[in-house]
Coordinates of C-alpha atoms and ligand atoms in Angstrom, one line a residue:
M1 CA 121.5 117.2 87.1
G2 CA 118.7 114.9 86.5
K3 CA 115.8 115.6 83.5
G4 CA 113.1 118.2 84.9
N5 CA 115.4 118.7 88.8
K6 CA 116.3 121.9 87.0
C7 CA 116.6 124.5 89.3
G8 CA 114.2 127.3 89.5
L9 CA 114.9 131.0 88.3
A10 CA 115.6 132.5 91.4
S11 CA 118.6 130.0 91.4
S12 CA 120.0 129.2 89.0
L13 CA 122.7 131.8 89.4
L14 CA 123.4 129.8 92.5
C15 CA 123.1 126.4 90.7
L16 CA 125.5 127.5 88.2
C17 CA 128.3 128.7 90.7
F18 CA 128.0 125.4 93.1
F19 CA 130.3 123.3 92.2
G20 CA 133.4 126.3 92.9
F21 CA 131.8 127.1 96.4
F22 CA 135.8 126.8 97.4
S23 CA 136.4 130.1 96.2
A24 CA 135.1 132.5 97.1
P25 CA 135.5 133.9 100.5
A26 CA 132.1 133.2 102.8
K27 CA 128.9 135.8 103.0
A28 CA 125.5 135.8 104.3
A29 CA 123.5 136.9 101.3
L30 CA 119.9 137.7 101.0
K31 CA 118.1 135.3 99.0
K32 CA 114.0 136.2 97.6
Y33 CA 111.4 134.2 96.2
Q34 CA 108.1 134.5 95.0
F35 CA 105.5 131.7 95.5
D36 CA 101.6 132.7 93.2
I37 CA 99.8 129.9 95.2
Q38 CA 97.5 128.9 92.4
V39 CA 96.1 125.8 90.9
K40 CA 96.9 123.9 88.0
N41 CA 95.9 120.8 86.0
I42 CA 98.5 118.5 86.2
S43 CA 97.8 115.7 84.8
R44 CA 99.9 112.7 86.5
L45 CA 97.1 109.2 86.1
C46 CA 93.8 108.8 84.4
H47 CA 90.9 111.2 85.9
A48 CA 93.4 113.1 88.1
K49 CA 92.2 116.6 88.8
P50 CA 93.9 119.9 89.5
I51 CA 96.3 121.0 92.0
V52 CA 97.0 123.2 94.3
T53 CA 100.6 124.0 93.1
V54 CA 103.6 126.9 94.5
N55 CA 103.8 128.6 91.0
G56 CA 102.4 126.2 88.7
M57 CA 104.7 123.8 89.7
F58 CA 104.4 120.1 91.0
P59 CA 106.1 119.4 93.6
G60 CA 107.6 122.9 93.6
P61 CA 110.2 125.3 93.0
T62 CA 113.7 124.5 95.6
I63 CA 114.6 127.3 98.5
Y64 CA 118.5 127.0 97.5
A65 CA 121.0 128.9 100.2
R66 CA 123.1 128.8 102.0
E67 CA 124.6 128.2 105.8
G68 CA 124.4 132.0 107.0
D69 CA 122.0 133.3 104.6
R70 CA 118.3 135.6 105.0
V71 CA 115.4 134.5 103.8
L72 CA 112.5 136.2 102.3
V73 CA 109.5 134.7 100.8
N74 CA 106.5 135.9 99.8
V75 CA 103.3 133.7 99.6
T76 CA 100.2 135.8 97.5
N77 CA 97.3 132.8 97.5
H78 CA 95.4 133.5 94.1
A79 CA 93.8 129.8 95.4
K80 CA 90.8 128.9 97.1
Y81 CA 92.0 128.0 100.0
N82 CA 93.6 129.3 102.9
M83 CA 97.1 128.5 102.5
S84 CA 100.5 128.6 105.7
I85 CA 104.1 127.7 104.2
H86 CA 106.1 126.2 106.6
W87 CA 109.6 125.8 107.0
H88 CA 110.5 121.9 107.4
G89 CA 113.4 121.2 110.5
L90 CA 113.9 126.0 110.3
K91 CA 114.7 126.4 114.1
Q92 CA 113.4 130.0 113.6
Y93 CA 115.4 131.0 116.3
R94 CA 112.7 133.8 118.3
N95 CA 110.7 133.7 115.0
G96 CA 108.3 131.5 114.8
W97 CA 106.8 134.3 113.2
A98 CA 108.0 132.7 110.0
D99 CA 107.4 128.5 110.9
G100 CA 103.9 128.4 109.8
P101 CA 101.9 126.0 110.5
A102 CA 98.2 127.3 110.6
Y103 CA 96.5 128.4 113.8
I104 CA 100.0 127.7 116.0
T105 CA 102.2 130.2 114.7
Q106 CA 100.1 132.2 112.8
C107 CA 96.6 132.8 111.2
P108 CA 95.6 131.4 106.9
I109 CA 97.1 133.6 104.0
K110 CA 93.5 134.4 102.6
T111 CA 92.0 133.7 99.2
G112 CA 93.9 136.5 97.3
K113 CA 96.5 138.1 100.2
S114 CA 99.9 138.0 101.0
Y115 CA 102.7 137.3 103.7
T116 CA 106.7 137.1 103.5
Y117 CA 108.1 134.8 105.5
D118 CA 111.7 136.3 106.4
F119 CA 114.1 133.9 108.4
N120 CA 117.3 134.0 108.6
I121 CA 119.6 129.9 107.8
T122 CA 122.0 129.7 111.6
G123 CA 124.0 127.1 112.5
Q124 CA 123.0 124.3 109.6
R125 CA 123.1 123.1 106.8
G126 CA 121.6 120.4 104.2
T127 CA 118.2 119.2 103.4
L128 CA 114.8 120.7 104.2
W129 CA 112.3 120.9 102.9
W130 CA 108.5 123.2 103.0
H131 CA 104.9 122.5 103.0
A132 CA 101.4 123.3 103.4
H133 CA 100.6 123.7 107.2
I134 CA 96.5 123.8 106.9
F135 CA 94.9 120.1 106.1
W136 CA 96.0 118.4 104.1
L137 CA 97.1 120.6 100.9
R138 CA 100.9 119.3 101.7
A139 CA 99.8 116.6 99.8
T140 CA 100.5 118.7 96.3
V141 CA 102.8 122.3 98.2
Y142 CA 106.3 121.2 99.2
G143 CA 109.7 121.5 97.9
A144 CA 113.0 121.2 98.5
I145 CA 115.1 123.4 100.4
V146 CA 118.9 123.3 99.9
I147 CA 121.0 124.8 102.8
L148 CA 124.8 125.1 100.6
P149 CA 128.0 124.8 103.7
K150 CA 129.4 128.3 104.6
Q151 CA 131.6 129.1 101.9
G152 CA 134.7 127.3 102.4
T153 CA 133.4 125.1 103.7
P154 CA 134.0 121.2 102.5
F155 CA 131.6 118.0 103.0
P156 CA 132.8 115.5 105.9
F157 CA 132.6 113.4 102.8
P158 CA 133.7 112.6 99.4
Q159 CA 132.6 116.0 97.8
P160 CA 129.7 114.8 95.0
Y161 CA 130.0 115.6 91.3
R162 CA 127.3 116.4 90.9
E163 CA 123.2 116.3 93.2
S164 CA 119.8 115.6 92.5
N165 CA 116.7 116.3 95.2
I166 CA 114.3 112.9 95.4
I167 CA 111.0 113.9 97.1
L168 CA 109.4 111.1 97.7
G169 CA 105.1 112.2 97.4
E170 CA 101.6 110.6 98.0
W171 CA 99.0 111.4 94.6
W172 CA 95.7 112.1 94.9
N173 CA 93.3 111.8 91.9
N174 CA 90.8 113.6 94.2
D175 CA 90.9 117.4 95.8
V176 CA 92.6 116.6 98.7
E177 CA 90.2 119.0 100.8
A178 CA 86.9 117.2 99.7
L179 CA 88.6 114.4 100.9
V180 CA 89.6 114.9 104.2
K181 CA 85.5 115.9 104.4
Q182 CA 84.6 112.8 103.2
G183 CA 87.2 111.2 106.2
N184 CA 85.3 114.0 108.4
Q185 CA 82.2 112.2 108.1
L186 CA 82.7 109.0 107.6
G187 CA 84.5 109.3 111.0
L188 CA 86.9 107.0 109.3
P189 CA 90.1 107.6 107.3
P190 CA 89.3 108.9 103.5
N191 CA 90.7 107.2 100.6
T192 CA 94.1 106.0 101.0
S193 CA 96.7 107.3 97.8
D194 CA 96.2 106.6 94.5
A195 CA 99.8 106.4 93.3
H196 CA 103.2 107.3 95.4
T197 CA 105.9 109.4 93.3
I198 CA 109.7 110.5 93.1
N199 CA 109.6 113.7 91.5
G200 CA 105.8 114.6 91.4
K201 CA 105.8 112.3 89.2
P202 CA 104.7 107.7 89.8
G203 CA 106.5 106.2 87.2
P204 CA 105.5 103.7 84.3
L205 CA 103.8 101.2 86.9
F206 CA 101.3 102.8 87.1
A207 CA 98.2 104.1 84.7
C208 CA 98.1 106.5 82.2
S209 CA 101.7 107.3 83.9
E210 CA 103.9 106.6 81.2
K211 CA 105.2 110.1 79.8
H212 CA 105.1 110.8 83.8
T213 CA 108.4 109.2 85.4
F214 CA 111.4 111.4 86.6
A215 CA 114.9 109.8 85.1
M216 CA 118.7 111.9 86.5
E217 CA 121.7 110.3 84.0
V218 CA 125.0 109.6 86.0
E219 CA 128.1 109.6 84.7
Q220 CA 129.9 106.4 85.0
G221 CA 132.3 106.2 87.5
K222 CA 131.5 109.6 89.2
T223 CA 129.7 110.4 92.9
Y224 CA 126.4 112.2 92.9
I225 CA 124.6 112.7 96.5
L226 CA 120.4 112.2 96.3
R227 CA 119.0 114.0 99.4
I228 CA 115.7 112.8 99.7
V229 CA 112.6 114.2 101.3
N230 CA 109.8 112.1 101.8
A231 CA 106.9 114.4 101.5
A232 CA 104.5 111.3 101.5
L233 CA 100.9 112.5 104.1
N234 CA 101.1 109.2 105.5
D235 CA 103.5 106.4 104.8
E236 CA 106.9 105.6 105.6
L237 CA 108.7 104.8 102.4
F238 CA 111.3 102.8 101.7
F239 CA 113.5 103.4 98.3
A240 CA 116.2 102.3 97.1
I241 CA 117.9 101.8 94.0
A242 CA 118.2 98.9 91.7
G243 CA 122.0 97.2 91.7
H244 CA 123.5 100.8 93.6
N245 CA 124.4 100.3 97.8
M246 CA 123.8 103.7 98.8
T247 CA 125.5 105.5 101.6
V248 CA 124.2 107.9 104.5
V249 CA 125.7 110.5 105.8
E250 CA 122.8 113.5 106.1
I251 CA 119.8 112.8 108.2
D252 CA 117.3 116.0 108.5
A253 CA 120.3 118.2 107.9
V254 CA 123.7 116.9 110.4
Y255 CA 125.8 115.2 109.0
T256 CA 125.9 111.4 109.9
K257 CA 128.9 108.9 110.1
P258 CA 128.5 107.2 107.2
F259 CA 127.4 103.8 106.2
T260 CA 126.5 101.8 103.3
T261 CA 122.9 100.0 102.5
Q262 CA 120.7 98.6 100.5
A263 CA 117.5 101.0 101.3
I264 CA 116.8 102.9 103.3
L265 CA 113.7 103.7 105.4
I266 CA 112.6 107.5 105.9
A267 CA 109.4 108.8 107.4
P268 CA 106.8 112.0 106.6
G269 CA 108.8 114.6 107.5
Q270 CA 112.5 112.9 107.2
T271 CA 115.0 113.3 105.4
T272 CA 117.5 111.4 104.2
N273 CA 121.3 112.6 102.4
V274 CA 123.1 109.8 101.1
L275 CA 125.9 109.4 98.1
V276 CA 125.4 106.9 94.9
Q277 CA 128.6 105.6 93.0
A278 CA 127.7 105.0 89.8
T279 CA 130.3 102.4 89.2
Q280 CA 127.4 99.5 88.0
S281 CA 127.7 98.0 84.9
P282 CA 126.5 101.4 82.2
G283 CA 122.9 100.8 82.0
R284 CA 119.7 102.2 83.1
Y285 CA 118.4 101.0 86.9
F286 CA 115.0 101.8 89.0
M287 CA 114.9 103.4 91.7
A288 CA 111.3 102.7 93.8
A289 CA 109.3 103.9 97.1
R290 CA 107.2 101.8 98.8
P291 CA 105.5 101.8 102.4
F292 CA 106.8 100.4 105.2
M293 CA 103.5 99.7 107.5
D294 CA 103.7 96.7 110.3
A295 CA 100.6 97.1 111.4
P296 CA 97.4 95.6 110.8
I297 CA 96.4 99.3 108.8
S298 CA 95.4 99.7 105.5
V299 CA 97.7 101.8 102.9
D300 CA 98.6 103.0 99.5
N301 CA 101.4 100.0 98.6
R302 CA 102.0 101.0 95.4
T303 CA 105.5 101.2 94.0
A304 CA 106.1 104.9 92.6
T305 CA 109.7 104.4 90.0
A306 CA 112.2 106.8 88.5
I307 CA 114.9 106.3 87.3
L308 CA 118.5 106.6 87.1
Q309 CA 119.8 106.7 83.8
Y310 CA 123.6 105.9 82.7
K311 CA 124.9 108.4 79.8
G312 CA 124.4 107.1 76.2
I313 CA 122.1 104.5 76.8
P314 CA 119.2 104.7 74.9
N315 CA 115.4 104.7 76.4
S316 CA 114.9 101.5 75.3
V317 CA 116.3 99.4 77.6
L318 CA 114.3 98.1 80.0
P319 CA 115.5 98.9 83.4
V320 CA 114.9 96.4 86.7
L321 CA 113.5 96.8 90.3
P322 CA 115.2 96.7 92.8
Q323 CA 115.5 94.9 96.4
L324 CA 113.3 96.4 98.5
P325 CA 112.3 95.0 102.2
A326 CA 108.8 93.4 102.8
P327 CA 106.3 95.6 103.5
N328 CA 106.3 94.9 106.9
D329 CA 110.0 93.9 107.6
T330 CA 110.3 95.8 111.0
A331 CA 113.5 93.5 111.5
F332 CA 114.9 96.3 108.6
A333 CA 113.6 99.1 110.0
L334 CA 114.7 98.9 114.0
S335 CA 118.6 97.7 112.2
Y336 CA 118.2 100.7 109.6
N337 CA 117.3 102.8 112.8
A338 CA 119.9 101.5 114.7
K339 CA 123.1 102.4 112.0
L340 CA 121.5 106.9 112.5
K341 CA 124.8 108.3 114.4
S342 CA 125.9 111.2 114.9
L343 CA 129.1 112.6 113.1
N344 CA 129.7 114.1 116.1
S345 CA 133.4 115.7 115.1
P346 CA 135.2 118.7 115.9
L347 CA 133.7 120.3 114.1
F348 CA 129.9 118.8 114.4
P349 CA 129.8 118.0 117.6
A350 CA 127.0 116.2 119.5
N351 CA 126.1 118.8 121.8
V352 CA 123.4 116.1 123.5
P353 CA 121.9 117.5 127.3
S354 CA 123.6 114.9 130.4
K355 CA 121.5 116.3 132.7
V356 CA 117.8 116.9 131.9
D357 CA 116.1 119.6 133.9
R358 CA 112.3 118.2 133.4
H359 CA 111.4 114.6 132.3
L360 CA 107.8 114.4 130.1
F361 CA 106.8 110.5 129.2
Y362 CA 103.5 111.0 126.3
T363 CA 101.0 108.5 125.7
I364 CA 100.6 107.9 121.9
G365 CA 96.5 106.9 121.8
L366 CA 94.0 106.2 119.0
G367 CA 90.4 105.7 120.3
I368 CA 86.3 105.9 119.3
N369 CA 84.5 108.8 120.0
S370 CA 80.9 109.1 120.0
C371 CA 80.1 112.0 117.0
P372 CA 76.2 112.6 116.7
T373 CA 77.5 114.3 112.5
C374 CA 79.4 110.9 111.4
L375 CA 77.9 108.2 109.2
N376 CA 78.1 105.8 111.9
G377 CA 78.1 108.0 115.2
T378 CA 81.1 107.0 115.8
R379 CA 84.5 108.6 114.8
L380 CA 89.1 108.4 115.0
T381 CA 90.4 109.9 117.5
A382 CA 94.3 109.9 118.5
S383 CA 95.6 111.4 121.9
L384 CA 98.8 112.3 123.6
N385 CA 98.4 111.7 128.0
N386 CA 94.5 111.5 127.1
I387 CA 94.6 114.5 125.6
T388 CA 93.0 115.1 121.4
F389 CA 94.2 119.0 120.6
V390 CA 91.1 121.4 119.4
M391 CA 93.4 123.8 116.5
P392 CA 92.5 127.2 118.1
Q393 CA 90.9 129.6 116.3
I394 CA 93.3 132.7 116.3
G395 CA 97.9 131.8 116.5
L396 CA 98.6 130.6 119.6
L397 CA 101.5 133.0 119.6
Q398 CA 99.7 135.9 118.7
A399 CA 98.2 134.7 122.2
H400 CA 101.1 133.8 123.5
Y401 CA 102.8 137.0 122.9
F402 CA 100.0 139.4 123.4
N403 CA 98.9 137.5 126.6
I404 CA 95.4 137.1 125.5
K405 CA 93.7 135.3 127.2
G406 CA 91.2 132.1 127.0
V407 CA 92.9 130.9 123.9
F408 CA 95.1 127.5 125.6
R409 CA 96.0 126.9 128.8
T410 CA 100.2 125.8 129.5
D411 CA 98.5 122.4 132.0
F412 CA 99.0 119.9 129.4
P413 CA 100.1 117.2 132.2
D414 CA 103.9 115.8 132.1
R415 CA 102.5 111.9 132.1
P416 CA 99.7 110.4 131.0
P417 CA 96.6 110.0 134.7
T418 CA 97.0 106.6 134.7
P419 CA 99.5 104.4 134.5
F420 CA 98.8 101.2 132.3
N421 CA 100.7 98.3 130.0
Y422 CA 100.8 100.3 127.8
T423 CA 101.7 97.4 125.2
G424 CA 99.7 95.0 127.0
A425 CA 97.3 93.3 124.9
P426 CA 95.1 94.7 122.5
L427 CA 92.5 97.6 124.6
T428 CA 89.9 99.8 122.6
A429 CA 88.9 101.4 126.2
N430 CA 88.4 105.0 125.8
L431 CA 90.7 105.9 129.0
G432 CA 88.2 109.3 129.4
T433 CA 89.4 111.3 126.4
T434 CA 89.5 114.8 126.5
L435 CA 89.5 117.7 124.6
G436 CA 91.7 120.7 125.1
T437 CA 94.2 123.0 123.2
R438 CA 97.2 122.8 125.9
A439 CA 100.2 123.1 125.7
S440 CA 102.9 122.4 128.3
K441 CA 105.3 125.5 129.4
I442 CA 108.8 124.9 129.2
A443 CA 111.6 127.6 131.0
F444 CA 114.3 129.2 129.0
N445 CA 117.3 127.2 128.0
S446 CA 115.8 123.9 130.8
T447 CA 117.0 120.3 129.2
V448 CA 113.7 118.5 128.2
E449 CA 113.6 115.0 127.6
L450 CA 110.3 113.6 126.3
V451 CA 109.4 109.8 126.5
L452 CA 106.8 109.3 123.8
Q453 CA 105.0 105.3 124.3
D454 CA 103.7 104.4 121.3
T455 CA 100.0 102.3 122.8
N456 CA 97.4 99.7 122.3
L457 CA 94.6 102.0 122.3
L458 CA 92.9 100.9 119.6
A459 CA 95.9 99.9 117.3
A460 CA 99.9 100.0 117.9
E461 CA 101.7 101.9 114.9
S462 CA 104.4 103.5 114.1
H463 CA 104.2 107.5 114.8
P464 CA 106.6 109.9 113.7
F465 CA 106.8 112.9 115.4
H466 CA 107.6 116.0 114.2
L467 CA 108.4 119.3 116.4
H468 CA 109.1 122.8 115.1
G469 CA 111.7 125.5 116.2
Y470 CA 114.4 122.1 117.4
N471 CA 116.3 119.5 116.8
F472 CA 116.7 116.6 119.2
F473 CA 119.1 114.1 120.1
V474 CA 116.7 110.2 119.7
V475 CA 119.0 108.9 122.7
G476 CA 117.1 105.9 123.3
T477 CA 114.0 103.4 121.5
G478 CA 112.8 100.8 122.2
V479 CA 110.1 98.0 121.8
G480 CA 107.3 97.5 124.7
N481 CA 107.2 99.4 127.7
F482 CA 109.7 102.3 128.1
D483 CA 111.6 100.8 131.4
P484 CA 112.7 104.7 133.2
K485 CA 115.4 102.4 135.0
N486 CA 117.2 99.8 132.7
D487 CA 116.8 101.2 129.3
T488 CA 118.0 105.1 130.7
V489 CA 121.2 103.9 131.7
K490 CA 121.4 102.8 128.1
F491 CA 120.8 105.8 126.3
N492 CA 124.1 106.4 123.8
L493 CA 124.6 110.1 125.4
V494 CA 127.5 110.7 122.3
D495 CA 126.2 110.3 119.5
P496 CA 122.5 109.1 118.8
P497 CA 120.8 111.2 115.8
E498 CA 119.8 114.3 116.1
R499 CA 117.0 115.2 114.0
N500 CA 113.4 117.4 113.9
T501 CA 110.6 114.1 113.2
V502 CA 111.7 110.2 114.4
G503 CA 109.3 107.2 114.4
V504 CA 108.2 106.3 117.3
P505 CA 108.1 102.1 116.7
T506 CA 105.0 100.2 116.9
G507 CA 104.2 99.1 120.6
G508 CA 107.4 101.0 121.1
W509 CA 108.9 104.1 122.4
V510 CA 111.1 106.3 121.6
A511 CA 113.2 109.3 124.2
I512 CA 114.1 112.3 122.6
R513 CA 116.3 115.5 125.0
F514 CA 116.4 118.6 123.8
R515 CA 117.7 122.5 125.1
A516 CA 115.0 124.8 125.6
D517 CA 116.9 127.6 124.8
N518 CA 114.2 128.2 121.0
P519 CA 111.7 131.1 122.7
G520 CA 108.1 131.0 121.0
V521 CA 105.1 128.2 120.6
W522 CA 106.0 125.2 118.5
F523 CA 103.8 122.4 117.0
M524 CA 105.2 118.9 118.5
H525 CA 102.3 116.8 116.3
C526 CA 102.2 113.0 113.9
H527 CA 103.5 113.9 110.6
L528 CA 101.5 111.1 109.8
E529 CA 98.8 114.2 108.5
L530 CA 95.6 112.0 109.1
H531 CA 96.8 111.5 112.4
T532 CA 97.7 115.1 112.9
G533 CA 94.2 115.9 111.6
W534 CA 92.5 113.5 114.7
G535 CA 94.2 115.5 116.9
L536 CA 97.4 113.6 117.8
K537 CA 99.6 117.1 118.7
T538 CA 100.0 120.0 121.4
A539 CA 102.6 122.8 121.5
F540 CA 105.9 123.5 124.2
V541 CA 105.4 127.5 125.6
V542 CA 109.5 128.1 125.7
E543 CA 109.4 130.8 128.1
N544 CA 111.6 133.9 127.1
G545 CA 115.0 134.4 128.9
K546 CA 115.6 137.1 130.7
G547 CA 119.2 138.1 128.3
R548 CA 119.1 140.7 126.0
D549 CA 118.2 138.4 122.3
Q550 CA 116.0 135.8 124.1
S551 CA 113.0 136.2 123.9
V552 CA 110.6 136.7 120.8
L553 CA 111.2 138.7 118.8
P554 CA 108.0 141.6 117.4
P555 CA 105.8 140.3 114.3
P556 CA 106.5 141.3 111.2
K557 CA 103.6 144.3 110.3
D558 CA 102.2 142.0 107.3
L559 CA 101.6 138.8 110.1
P560 CA 97.6 137.4 108.5
P561 CA 95.0 138.3 110.6
C562 CA 92.5 135.5 111.6
Ligands
C2O1 CU1 106.4 119.0 108.4 CU2 104.3 120.4 111.5 O1 105.1 119.7 109.7

């Protein structure tokens, strides 16, 4: 384990026995965690303000569990902000009550109140993560979820000697809620972040951050697994290690066909497991993360660093920086993503829906709306099929379960109102965007194909889309306008990557397929927090099935009231 990456108290026992996990028989266990939401002074740069944390830790504690376990996380909110926690990528079968997005599946946990997230981890193993799911609080409230395979089930790749979590983040010196207010008043994006971080630490390239560098110690000749999470709010990131290639073996807690690369691309919300062999001449090597942005949009382009340190090498040795792709290297991004393929082995098959019951086509648009209370009288906004999603006052899942009328509509359109040349000449026209809390109703167990199409409305930009409650297969992607005739025949229905968050390329499209076998209300949104806030989101209301175990479970007694 690297320095500073010790296991949480509750999980230390599990960590100790991690490397002996082939011996004992498979048995599901109950894992309990206590999350205290506290404001704490965690200085990282000069003049940093106190931040919201879990248990005073930053990043927060790692949840360790095994496939098949039941996990209870009691969250007690001691901060002055409302809180909710999302377990990003956990499928939460029939159990949206534990999913966490505020006003979608629950009302927030108010100051002084508690809520226990109670969930089973079924049919998933790998790296996922958890984060606050209310406004921008996830900037500091996040941590890793490590799901080990069932006892006796090895990884489908060489067993690593040790492992380390590598959580990439974005740091602001300010209270992030104040930032959101600033953005809302301006009608423009608030200030970009002040640093990127690796395991909460920016590394020595920032002022007042010399002490705040994550280091991972390695032994010559051994193989390590890095569990990389992009917890940044708004930045897709490249990540590389000087002198060392990485072998990608898993994305979003799904095994992939291994491939070796010098750098990875990881969008907010995504996770990537890589194997790294410590076979270079013993020394100190920088790991580094920096944004990918191929649209004319300003981002925090600073580089976060951490150190891969061979055992016995003194700290006085100066590390070298890795070669990262250029910030606007679209070609690298497209070719990297094209290498991602599901493992699709007999044990871990890719069950891609081959026929589609429901075809959906959603356009992604940015725009400008009038805003009498904003400084310039206008504000930036975002929409799917010309609809800017308005957050309800109570959870959609409650409204759905208890049949409370007037909270949302289920008439979200399957395609945009008027087709146009989505990625042609830049358009600034506001194409009649409307506000609404509108979701799409999906029949239980039907197969869905959704094409997400980026547009030139205001600006083409890459958007990482995340669907709650499901994994999906990324069956196709391309630049320009999706062509149903010629693009569909090229879909990969054999071993497409399976994930929970996918980047829609700048001025391009992505096609995903999933089987709607998880009843409930499931949020889908751009995982750039800026765009989520502007309304780039909607929800799927997946109906109950007729079978005994095919309906939404009853809500827990301590579900927070609104
Ligand atoms: Cu990781 Cu709805 O988010």
